[in-house]
Amino acid sequence: MKPKSIYVKDIKSGDKVNEVFLAAEKNLAYSQKGAPYLNLRLRDRTGDVDGKVWENALTWEKVFKKGDLIRIQARALSFKNAIQLSIIELGKVEDGEVELADYFPVARGDLAAMYSGILGYVEQVKTPCLSALLRSFFEDETLTALFRRAPAAKGFHHVYIGGLLEHTLSVVRLLDLAAGHYRGIDRDLLIAGGILHDIGKIYEFSYERIVEYSDPGRLIGHIVMGVEMVDRKIAAIPDFPEAVAMELRHLILSHHGILEYGSPKRPKTLEALIVHFMDDLDAKVNAFQETIRDARDEESDWTPYHRLFDRFIYKGRTSRDAQTPVPVKPPDLAPPVGGDGS
């Protein structure tokens, strides 16, 4: 088994590249003159890079399918502040010829430590019904195995193995800070909602080789699927308070914030409002960070145009590559704000 000679993150403009990548996207397109060409999105565990096949596209298009491993011969170019590979030759590679772990992006943090962090928050929830609910989820070995591996999205944020775990822990940490900052917050409900807000994503996506929507993911979606999962667990817990169940369902149903983003309800409780904004913040910060990481052309201080953000992003100091944060308990400098007399 030949070791990988170059990773996506190390490719520079002008490099000659002869290496294996995962074909994460594959589309046949036509130029204005009607000439066929292939658009590829190539991937390894360090990131993605665009590839183009300009010559003999119809022939090469038959050689492989989306999700295959392919060896390419190409030259790296700089195009609109990003690296692009102009591919001359390619061929399909069998799984046994390479180390598969080299081709699937994984969260940069320690997955075991992040999972322990989630379990630590589960232990902190003392409201009996919510504690029982969380334990019923995290004592389910099949479910937790999926939770530890699932990505958080298909194309916007935390799009890698362990992404859902990383995103969930980050959101819960932010919620914990908010619970200590504002008065009148039900911390246990907030933490439980943070842990479970995206739980439906373990079934929304298939992610053996590339992240794709499952049939239930397309037809139902993780918000409704998450509520259904919570309801099934609640049904097995005797005397679970309906009022608590209703508020927890609302946290999940409203966490996308607005109807246009897929939430059937807008946040109508303090806890739901906070979960929505912390979820949104963490997703967007991660998307910013990943966009900056992917823009490796050192000649520009700006990333390529980001379609979803509808803007270019300033890279600024390239040394500020985001690292997995070390949790630090903030000092108790002031009492919580909000409520009567504040």
mmCIF file of C-alpha atoms in Angstrom:
data_model
loop_
_atom_site.group_PDB
_atom_site.id
_atom_site.type_symbol
_atom_site.label_atom_id
_atom_site.label_comp_id
_atom_site.label_asym_id
_atom_site.label_seq_id
_atom_site.Cartn_x
_atom_site.Cartn_y
_atom_site.Cartn_z
ATOM 1 C CA MET A 1 0.000 0.000 0.000
ATOM 2 C CA LYS A 2 1.672 3.167 -1.235
ATOM 3 C CA PRO A 3 1.624 6.093 1.237
ATOM 4 C CA LYS A 4 -0.118 9.271 0.127
ATOM 5 C CA SER A 5 2.409 11.759 -1.271
ATOM 6 C CA ILE A 6 0.393 14.985 -1.062
ATOM 7 C CA TYR A 7 -2.779 16.116 0.683
ATOM 8 C CA VAL A 8 -5.279 18.706 -0.497
ATOM 9 C CA LYS A 9 -4.170 21.228 2.122
ATOM 10 C CA ASP A 10 -0.575 21.110 0.828
ATOM 11 C CA ILE A 11 -1.256 21.653 -2.887
ATOM 12 C CA LYS A 12 0.168 24.933 -4.199
ATOM 13 C CA SER A 13 -0.271 26.715 -7.497
ATOM 14 C CA GLY A 14 2.160 25.292 -10.043
ATOM 15 C CA ASP A 15 2.407 21.849 -8.424
ATOM 16 C CA LYS A 16 2.279 18.733 -10.555
ATOM 17 C CA VAL A 17 -0.093 16.352 -8.814
ATOM 18 C CA ASN A 18 -0.101 12.573 -9.253
ATOM 19 C CA GLU A 19 -2.236 11.290 -6.407
ATOM 20 C CA VAL A 20 -5.438 9.555 -5.322
ATOM 21 C CA PHE A 21 -8.512 11.495 -4.180
ATOM 22 C CA LEU A 22 -12.155 10.772 -3.466
ATOM 23 C CA ALA A 23 -14.515 12.015 -6.185
ATOM 24 C CA ALA A 24 -16.974 13.804 -3.892
ATOM 25 C CA GLU A 25 -18.785 15.574 -6.752
ATOM 26 C CA LYS A 26 -18.909 14.854 -10.481
ATOM 27 C CA ASN A 27 -20.828 16.858 -13.068
ATOM 28 C CA LEU A 28 -20.661 16.897 -16.860
ATOM 29 C CA ALA A 29 -21.010 20.426 -18.212
ATOM 30 C CA TYR A 30 -20.674 22.231 -21.539
ATOM 31 C CA SER A 31 -18.793 25.367 -22.462
ATOM 32 C CA GLN A 32 -20.387 28.271 -24.335
ATOM 33 C CA LYS A 33 -19.032 26.705 -27.520
ATOM 34 C CA GLY A 34 -20.677 23.386 -26.685
ATOM 35 C CA ALA A 35 -17.516 21.533 -25.672
ATOM 36 C CA PRO A 36 -18.048 18.995 -22.847
ATOM 37 C CA TYR A 37 -15.939 19.134 -19.684
ATOM 38 C CA LEU A 38 -16.039 17.582 -16.215
ATOM 39 C CA ASN A 39 -16.441 19.505 -12.968
ATOM 40 C CA LEU A 40 -15.037 17.529 -10.040
ATOM 41 C CA ARG A 41 -14.830 18.102 -6.311
ATOM 42 C CA LEU A 42 -11.889 16.069 -5.040
ATOM 43 C CA ARG A 43 -11.439 15.223 -1.377
ATOM 44 C CA ASP A 44 -9.104 13.733 1.183
ATOM 45 C CA ARG A 45 -9.096 13.955 4.964
ATOM 46 C CA THR A 46 -7.600 17.462 4.876
ATOM 47 C CA GLY A 47 -10.220 19.107 2.669
ATOM 48 C CA ASP A 48 -11.626 19.595 -0.829
ATOM 49 C CA VAL A 49 -10.274 21.002 -4.080
ATOM 50 C CA ASP A 50 -11.944 21.703 -7.427
ATOM 51 C CA GLY A 51 -10.848 19.782 -10.497
ATOM 52 C CA LYS A 52 -11.550 20.232 -14.216
ATOM 53 C CA VAL A 53 -11.214 17.757 -17.072
ATOM 54 C CA TRP A 54 -11.119 19.803 -20.249
ATOM 55 C CA GLU A 55 -10.043 17.184 -22.804
ATOM 56 C CA ASN A 56 -11.818 13.899 -23.629
ATOM 57 C CA ALA A 57 -14.411 14.580 -20.946
ATOM 58 C CA LEU A 58 -16.967 12.144 -22.378
ATOM 59 C CA THR A 59 -14.405 9.338 -22.278
ATOM 60 C CA TRP A 60 -13.147 10.052 -18.754
ATOM 61 C CA GLU A 61 -16.711 10.506 -17.490
ATOM 62 C CA LYS A 62 -17.351 6.782 -18.037
ATOM 63 C CA VAL A 63 -14.305 5.663 -16.048
ATOM 64 C CA PHE A 64 -15.652 6.368 -12.552
ATOM 65 C CA LYS A 65 -18.699 7.483 -10.605
ATOM 66 C CA LYS A 66 -19.310 9.875 -7.747
ATOM 67 C CA GLY A 67 -17.923 8.420 -4.522
ATOM 68 C CA ASP A 68 -15.113 6.463 -6.229
ATOM 69 C CA LEU A 69 -11.438 6.831 -5.456
ATOM 70 C CA ILE A 70 -9.503 8.056 -8.503
ATOM 71 C CA ARG A 71 -5.857 8.673 -9.276
ATOM 72 C CA ILE A 72 -5.306 11.867 -11.224
ATOM 73 C CA GLN A 73 -2.440 13.473 -13.073
ATOM 74 C CA ALA A 74 -2.940 17.208 -12.987
ATOM 75 C CA ARG A 75 -1.414 20.640 -12.671
ATOM 76 C CA ALA A 76 -2.486 22.955 -9.867
ATOM 77 C CA LEU A 77 -3.527 26.471 -10.876
ATOM 78 C CA SER A 78 -4.768 29.517 -9.008
ATOM 79 C CA PHE A 79 -8.262 30.567 -10.086
ATOM 80 C CA LYS A 80 -10.270 33.279 -8.308
ATOM 81 C CA ASN A 81 -8.113 33.046 -5.184
ATOM 82 C CA ALA A 82 -8.473 29.267 -4.929
ATOM 83 C CA ILE A 83 -6.530 26.214 -6.064
ATOM 84 C CA GLN A 84 -7.944 24.348 -9.056
ATOM 85 C CA LEU A 85 -6.591 21.147 -10.605
ATOM 86 C CA SER A 86 -6.440 20.891 -14.381
ATOM 87 C CA ILE A 87 -6.635 17.122 -14.893
ATOM 88 C CA ILE A 88 -4.853 15.441 -17.778
ATOM 89 C CA GLU A 89 -5.399 11.772 -16.944
ATOM 90 C CA LEU A 90 -7.342 9.794 -14.363
ATOM 91 C CA GLY A 91 -8.242 6.249 -13.403
ATOM 92 C CA LYS A 92 -10.329 4.443 -10.824
ATOM 93 C CA VAL A 93 -8.559 3.039 -7.753
ATOM 94 C CA GLU A 94 -9.824 0.130 -5.639
ATOM 95 C CA ASP A 95 -10.298 0.607 -1.903
ATOM 96 C CA GLY A 96 -7.675 -2.009 -1.027
ATOM 97 C CA GLU A 97 -4.937 -0.042 -2.783
ATOM 98 C CA VAL A 98 -5.001 2.877 -0.336
ATOM 99 C CA GLU A 99 -5.449 3.723 3.334
ATOM 100 C CA LEU A 100 -9.148 4.653 3.416
ATOM 101 C CA ALA A 101 -8.713 6.875 6.480
ATOM 102 C CA ASP A 102 -6.768 9.294 4.248
ATOM 103 C CA TYR A 103 -9.889 10.151 2.258
ATOM 104 C CA PHE A 104 -12.598 10.970 4.757
ATOM 105 C CA PRO A 105 -12.457 14.331 6.570
ATOM 106 C CA VAL A 106 -12.677 13.939 10.336
ATOM 107 C CA ALA A 107 -13.162 16.504 13.092
ATOM 108 C CA ARG A 108 -9.816 17.932 14.155
ATOM 109 C CA GLY A 109 -10.512 17.524 17.852
ATOM 110 C CA ASP A 110 -10.296 14.363 19.942
ATOM 111 C CA LEU A 111 -13.614 12.585 19.321
ATOM 112 C CA ALA A 112 -13.400 10.563 22.537
ATOM 113 C CA ALA A 113 -12.756 13.700 24.582
ATOM 114 C CA MET A 114 -15.640 15.521 22.909
ATOM 115 C CA TYR A 115 -17.993 12.638 23.619
ATOM 116 C CA SER A 116 -16.870 12.644 27.252
ATOM 117 C CA GLY A 117 -17.689 16.347 27.296
ATOM 118 C CA ILE A 118 -21.253 15.616 26.177
ATOM 119 C CA LEU A 119 -21.609 12.917 28.843
ATOM 120 C CA GLY A 120 -20.366 15.410 31.413
ATOM 121 C CA TYR A 121 -23.224 17.754 30.541
ATOM 122 C CA VAL A 122 -25.688 14.853 30.668
ATOM 123 C CA GLU A 123 -24.532 14.191 34.236
ATOM 124 C CA GLN A 124 -25.114 17.839 35.166
ATOM 125 C CA VAL A 125 -28.816 17.745 34.247
ATOM 126 C CA LYS A 126 -30.616 17.096 37.551
ATOM 127 C CA THR A 127 -34.282 17.554 36.612
ATOM 128 C CA PRO A 128 -35.444 13.918 36.960
ATOM 129 C CA CYS A 129 -37.477 13.651 33.762
ATOM 130 C CA LEU A 130 -34.830 15.344 31.590
ATOM 131 C CA SER A 131 -32.046 13.321 33.191
ATOM 132 C CA ALA A 132 -33.946 10.101 32.463
ATOM 133 C CA LEU A 133 -34.553 11.198 28.871
ATOM 134 C CA LEU A 134 -30.916 12.027 28.182
ATOM 135 C CA ARG A 135 -29.752 8.785 29.773
ATOM 136 C CA SER A 136 -32.172 6.825 27.598
ATOM 137 C CA PHE A 137 -30.482 8.324 24.539
ATOM 138 C CA PHE A 138 -26.898 7.884 25.678
ATOM 139 C CA GLU A 139 -27.393 4.352 26.984
ATOM 140 C CA ASP A 140 -28.533 3.343 23.481
ATOM 141 C CA GLU A 141 -25.320 1.980 21.949
ATOM 142 C CA THR A 142 -26.621 1.909 18.383
ATOM 143 C CA LEU A 143 -27.743 5.522 18.581
ATOM 144 C CA THR A 144 -24.575 6.797 20.255
ATOM 145 C CA ALA A 145 -22.374 5.070 17.674
ATOM 146 C CA LEU A 146 -24.189 7.020 14.963
ATOM 147 C CA PHE A 147 -24.064 10.247 16.992
ATOM 148 C CA ARG A 148 -20.288 10.016 17.388
ATOM 149 C CA ARG A 149 -19.734 9.537 13.649
ATOM 150 C CA ALA A 150 -22.379 11.669 11.925
ATOM 151 C CA PRO A 151 -21.607 14.953 10.136
ATOM 152 C CA ALA A 152 -23.644 18.007 11.115
ATOM 153 C CA ALA A 153 -24.565 19.004 7.551
ATOM 154 C CA LYS A 154 -24.073 18.141 3.897
ATOM 155 C CA GLY A 155 -22.437 21.308 2.676
ATOM 156 C CA PHE A 156 -22.406 24.289 5.060
ATOM 157 C CA HIS A 157 -20.850 23.546 8.448
ATOM 158 C CA HIS A 158 -19.126 20.657 10.259
ATOM 159 C CA VAL A 159 -19.211 18.543 7.084
ATOM 160 C CA TYR A 160 -16.990 15.736 8.342
ATOM 161 C CA ILE A 161 -16.985 12.619 10.488
ATOM 162 C CA GLY A 162 -17.649 13.691 14.067
ATOM 163 C CA GLY A 163 -19.081 17.012 12.921
ATOM 164 C CA LEU A 164 -22.399 16.537 14.725
ATOM 165 C CA LEU A 165 -20.616 15.654 17.957
ATOM 166 C CA GLU A 166 -18.296 18.662 17.660
ATOM 167 C CA HIS A 167 -21.146 21.043 16.805
ATOM 168 C CA THR A 168 -23.391 19.751 19.586
ATOM 169 C CA LEU A 169 -20.697 20.098 22.245
ATOM 170 C CA SER A 170 -19.836 23.596 21.051
ATOM 171 C CA VAL A 171 -23.493 24.673 21.139
ATOM 172 C CA VAL A 172 -23.959 23.227 24.629
ATOM 173 C CA ARG A 173 -20.881 25.073 25.901
ATOM 174 C CA LEU A 174 -22.309 28.323 24.554
ATOM 175 C CA LEU A 175 -25.669 27.553 26.150
ATOM 176 C CA ASP A 176 -23.955 26.896 29.465
ATOM 177 C CA LEU A 177 -22.355 30.349 29.297
ATOM 178 C CA ALA A 178 -25.703 31.939 28.431
ATOM 179 C CA ALA A 179 -27.418 30.162 31.332
ATOM 180 C CA GLY A 180 -24.890 31.701 33.708
ATOM 181 C CA HIS A 181 -25.228 35.152 32.168
ATOM 182 C CA TYR A 182 -29.005 35.673 32.042
ATOM 183 C CA ARG A 183 -31.603 35.403 34.770
ATOM 184 C CA GLY A 184 -34.744 33.352 34.458
ATOM 185 C CA ILE A 185 -33.290 30.538 32.344
ATOM 186 C CA ASP A 186 -34.169 26.881 32.922
ATOM 187 C CA ARG A 187 -30.612 25.590 32.593
ATOM 188 C CA ASP A 188 -31.543 21.900 32.538
ATOM 189 C CA LEU A 189 -34.080 22.438 29.759
ATOM 190 C CA LEU A 190 -31.570 24.584 27.869
ATOM 191 C CA ILE A 191 -28.788 21.986 28.100
ATOM 192 C CA ALA A 192 -31.113 19.099 27.225
ATOM 193 C CA GLY A 193 -32.409 21.044 24.234
ATOM 194 C CA GLY A 194 -28.871 21.811 23.112
ATOM 195 C CA ILE A 195 -27.831 18.172 23.311
ATOM 196 C CA LEU A 196 -30.898 16.970 21.401
ATOM 197 C CA HIS A 197 -31.561 19.838 18.984
ATOM 198 C CA ASP A 198 -29.892 18.091 16.020
ATOM 199 C CA ILE A 199 -30.293 14.467 17.109
ATOM 200 C CA GLY A 200 -32.384 13.706 14.018
ATOM 201 C CA LYS A 201 -29.298 14.276 11.866
ATOM 202 C CA ILE A 202 -27.983 10.823 12.713
ATOM 203 C CA TYR A 203 -30.674 9.535 10.325
ATOM 204 C CA GLU A 204 -30.961 12.554 8.013
ATOM 205 C CA PHE A 205 -27.700 11.747 6.227
ATOM 206 C CA SER A 206 -25.903 8.735 4.827
ATOM 207 C CA TYR A 207 -22.169 9.136 5.246
ATOM 208 C CA GLU A 208 -20.286 5.959 4.476
ATOM 209 C CA ARG A 209 -18.175 7.597 1.738
ATOM 210 C CA ILE A 210 -19.675 10.999 0.995
ATOM 211 C CA VAL A 211 -22.369 12.933 2.812
ATOM 212 C CA GLU A 212 -25.751 12.563 1.125
ATOM 213 C CA TYR A 213 -29.319 12.989 2.303
ATOM 214 C CA SER A 214 -31.096 9.760 3.194
ATOM 215 C CA ASP A 215 -34.625 9.221 1.906
ATOM 216 C CA PRO A 216 -36.116 10.120 5.333
ATOM 217 C CA GLY A 217 -33.776 13.106 5.421
ATOM 218 C CA ARG A 218 -35.173 14.462 2.168
ATOM 219 C CA LEU A 219 -38.814 13.599 2.842
ATOM 220 C CA ILE A 220 -39.066 14.426 6.555
ATOM 221 C CA GLY A 221 -35.909 16.224 7.727
ATOM 222 C CA HIS A 222 -33.949 16.196 10.954
ATOM 223 C CA ILE A 223 -36.214 18.600 12.846
ATOM 224 C CA VAL A 224 -39.317 16.422 12.639
ATOM 225 C CA MET A 225 -37.245 13.245 12.921
ATOM 226 C CA GLY A 226 -35.654 14.589 16.096
ATOM 227 C CA VAL A 227 -39.033 15.315 17.679
ATOM 228 C CA GLU A 228 -40.197 11.811 16.758
ATOM 229 C CA MET A 229 -37.105 10.310 18.403
ATOM 230 C CA VAL A 230 -37.679 12.336 21.563
ATOM 231 C CA ASP A 231 -41.352 11.345 21.655
ATOM 232 C CA ARG A 232 -40.483 7.648 21.413
ATOM 233 C CA LYS A 233 -38.058 7.937 24.330
ATOM 234 C CA ILE A 234 -40.519 9.992 26.394
ATOM 235 C CA ALA A 235 -43.237 7.374 25.853
ATOM 236 C CA ALA A 236 -41.071 4.855 27.712
ATOM 237 C CA ILE A 237 -40.550 7.131 30.758
ATOM 238 C CA PRO A 238 -43.413 6.895 33.279
ATOM 239 C CA ASP A 239 -45.149 10.144 34.223
ATOM 240 C CA PHE A 240 -42.994 12.391 32.031
ATOM 241 C CA PRO A 241 -44.484 15.898 32.501
ATOM 242 C CA GLU A 242 -46.341 16.952 29.359
ATOM 243 C CA ALA A 243 -45.453 20.630 29.901
ATOM 244 C CA VAL A 244 -41.720 19.817 29.871
ATOM 245 C CA ALA A 245 -42.155 17.563 26.838
ATOM 246 C CA MET A 246 -43.958 20.360 25.003
ATOM 247 C CA GLU A 247 -41.210 22.909 25.696
ATOM 248 C CA LEU A 248 -38.499 20.457 24.661
ATOM 249 C CA ARG A 249 -40.326 19.705 21.419
ATOM 250 C CA HIS A 250 -40.597 23.433 20.817
ATOM 251 C CA LEU A 251 -36.824 23.855 21.282
ATOM 252 C CA ILE A 252 -36.194 21.293 18.549
ATOM 253 C CA LEU A 253 -38.934 22.492 16.202
ATOM 254 C CA SER A 254 -37.868 26.145 16.396
ATOM 255 C CA HIS A 255 -34.071 25.915 16.459
ATOM 256 C CA HIS A 256 -33.663 27.051 12.834
ATOM 257 C CA GLY A 257 -35.328 30.277 13.874
ATOM 258 C CA ILE A 258 -37.509 31.194 10.917
ATOM 259 C CA LEU A 259 -39.912 29.396 8.642
ATOM 260 C CA GLU A 260 -37.738 30.040 5.579
ATOM 261 C CA TYR A 261 -34.901 28.012 7.147
ATOM 262 C CA GLY A 262 -37.082 24.988 7.819
ATOM 263 C CA SER A 263 -38.430 25.553 11.320
ATOM 264 C CA PRO A 264 -42.188 24.972 11.492
ATOM 265 C CA LYS A 265 -42.288 27.332 14.478
ATOM 266 C CA ARG A 266 -40.309 30.424 15.459
ATOM 267 C CA PRO A 267 -38.784 30.502 18.973
ATOM 268 C CA LYS A 268 -41.397 31.506 21.540
ATOM 269 C CA THR A 269 -39.577 30.751 24.812
ATOM 270 C CA LEU A 270 -36.352 32.164 26.219
ATOM 271 C CA GLU A 271 -34.666 28.777 26.029
ATOM 272 C CA ALA A 272 -35.752 28.251 22.417
ATOM 273 C CA LEU A 273 -34.496 31.710 21.454
ATOM 274 C CA ILE A 274 -31.083 31.051 22.996
ATOM 275 C CA VAL A 275 -30.755 27.589 21.426
ATOM 276 C CA HIS A 276 -31.553 29.052 18.007
ATOM 277 C CA PHE A 277 -28.963 31.815 18.186
ATOM 278 C CA MET A 278 -26.194 29.635 19.638
ATOM 279 C CA ASP A 279 -26.836 26.965 17.015
ATOM 280 C CA ASP A 280 -26.763 29.596 14.275
ATOM 281 C CA LEU A 281 -23.620 31.216 15.680
ATOM 282 C CA ASP A 282 -21.664 27.981 15.932
ATOM 283 C CA ALA A 283 -22.649 26.859 12.438
ATOM 284 C CA LYS A 284 -21.621 30.171 10.878
ATOM 285 C CA VAL A 285 -18.343 30.440 12.787
ATOM 286 C CA ASN A 286 -17.381 26.941 11.655
ATOM 287 C CA ALA A 287 -18.343 27.734 8.056
ATOM 288 C CA PHE A 288 -16.209 30.896 8.171
ATOM 289 C CA GLN A 289 -13.273 28.941 9.605
ATOM 290 C CA GLU A 290 -13.499 26.165 7.036
ATOM 291 C CA THR A 291 -13.794 28.661 4.176
ATOM 292 C CA ILE A 292 -10.649 30.441 5.354
ATOM 293 C CA ARG A 293 -8.783 27.128 5.712
ATOM 294 C CA ASP A 294 -9.778 26.086 2.206
ATOM 295 C CA ALA A 295 -8.524 29.351 0.669
ATOM 296 C CA ARG A 296 -4.863 28.410 0.605
ATOM 297 C CA ASP A 297 -3.693 30.889 -2.050
ATOM 298 C CA GLU A 298 -1.297 33.040 -0.034
ATOM 299 C CA GLU A 299 -1.305 35.768 -2.686
ATOM 300 C CA SER A 300 -4.711 37.017 -1.574
ATOM 301 C CA ASP A 301 -6.041 38.111 1.815
ATOM 302 C CA TRP A 302 -9.561 37.155 0.702
ATOM 303 C CA THR A 303 -11.357 33.880 0.158
ATOM 304 C CA PRO A 304 -13.250 33.130 -3.036
ATOM 305 C CA TYR A 305 -16.851 34.355 -3.090
ATOM 306 C CA HIS A 306 -18.988 32.305 -0.709
ATOM 307 C CA ARG A 307 -22.401 31.693 -2.240
ATOM 308 C CA LEU A 308 -24.292 30.971 0.991
ATOM 309 C CA PHE A 309 -22.787 33.915 2.869
ATOM 310 C CA ASP A 310 -23.129 36.087 -0.254
ATOM 311 C CA ARG A 311 -19.731 37.702 0.329
ATOM 312 C CA PHE A 312 -15.975 37.363 0.167
ATOM 313 C CA ILE A 313 -14.361 36.618 3.544
ATOM 314 C CA TYR A 314 -11.251 38.395 4.781
ATOM 315 C CA LYS A 315 -8.547 35.929 5.769
ATOM 316 C CA GLY A 316 -6.462 38.557 7.525
ATOM 317 C CA ARG A 317 -3.728 37.110 9.693
ATOM 318 C CA THR A 318 -3.130 33.647 8.266
ATOM 319 C CA SER A 319 -1.637 32.531 11.582
ATOM 320 C CA ARG A 320 -5.037 32.577 13.255
ATOM 321 C CA ASP A 321 -5.917 29.098 12.039
ATOM 322 C CA ALA A 322 -8.749 28.044 14.328
ATOM 323 C CA GLN A 323 -7.905 25.361 16.837
ATOM 324 C CA THR A 324 -10.236 23.251 18.938
ATOM 325 C CA PRO A 325 -10.914 25.510 21.929
ATOM 326 C CA VAL A 326 -9.973 24.513 25.433
ATOM 327 C CA PRO A 327 -12.970 25.114 27.696
ATOM 328 C CA VAL A 328 -12.251 27.732 30.325
ATOM 329 C CA LYS A 329 -14.679 28.572 33.100
ATOM 330 C CA PRO A 330 -15.266 32.344 33.003
ATOM 331 C CA PRO A 331 -14.708 34.247 36.233
ATOM 332 C CA ASP A 332 -17.765 35.235 38.257
ATOM 333 C CA LEU A 333 -17.335 38.964 37.775
ATOM 334 C CA ALA A 334 -20.990 39.952 37.984
ATOM 335 C CA PRO A 335 -24.409 38.475 38.748
ATOM 336 C CA PRO A 336 -26.664 37.280 35.928
ATOM 337 C CA VAL A 337 -28.424 39.988 33.951
ATOM 338 C CA GLY A 338 -32.072 40.359 33.046
ATOM 339 C CA GLY A 339 -35.209 39.995 35.063
ATOM 340 C CA ASP A 340 -36.411 42.241 37.860
ATOM 341 C CA GLY A 341 -34.058 44.988 38.945
ATOM 342 C CA SER A 342 -31.457 44.561 36.181
#
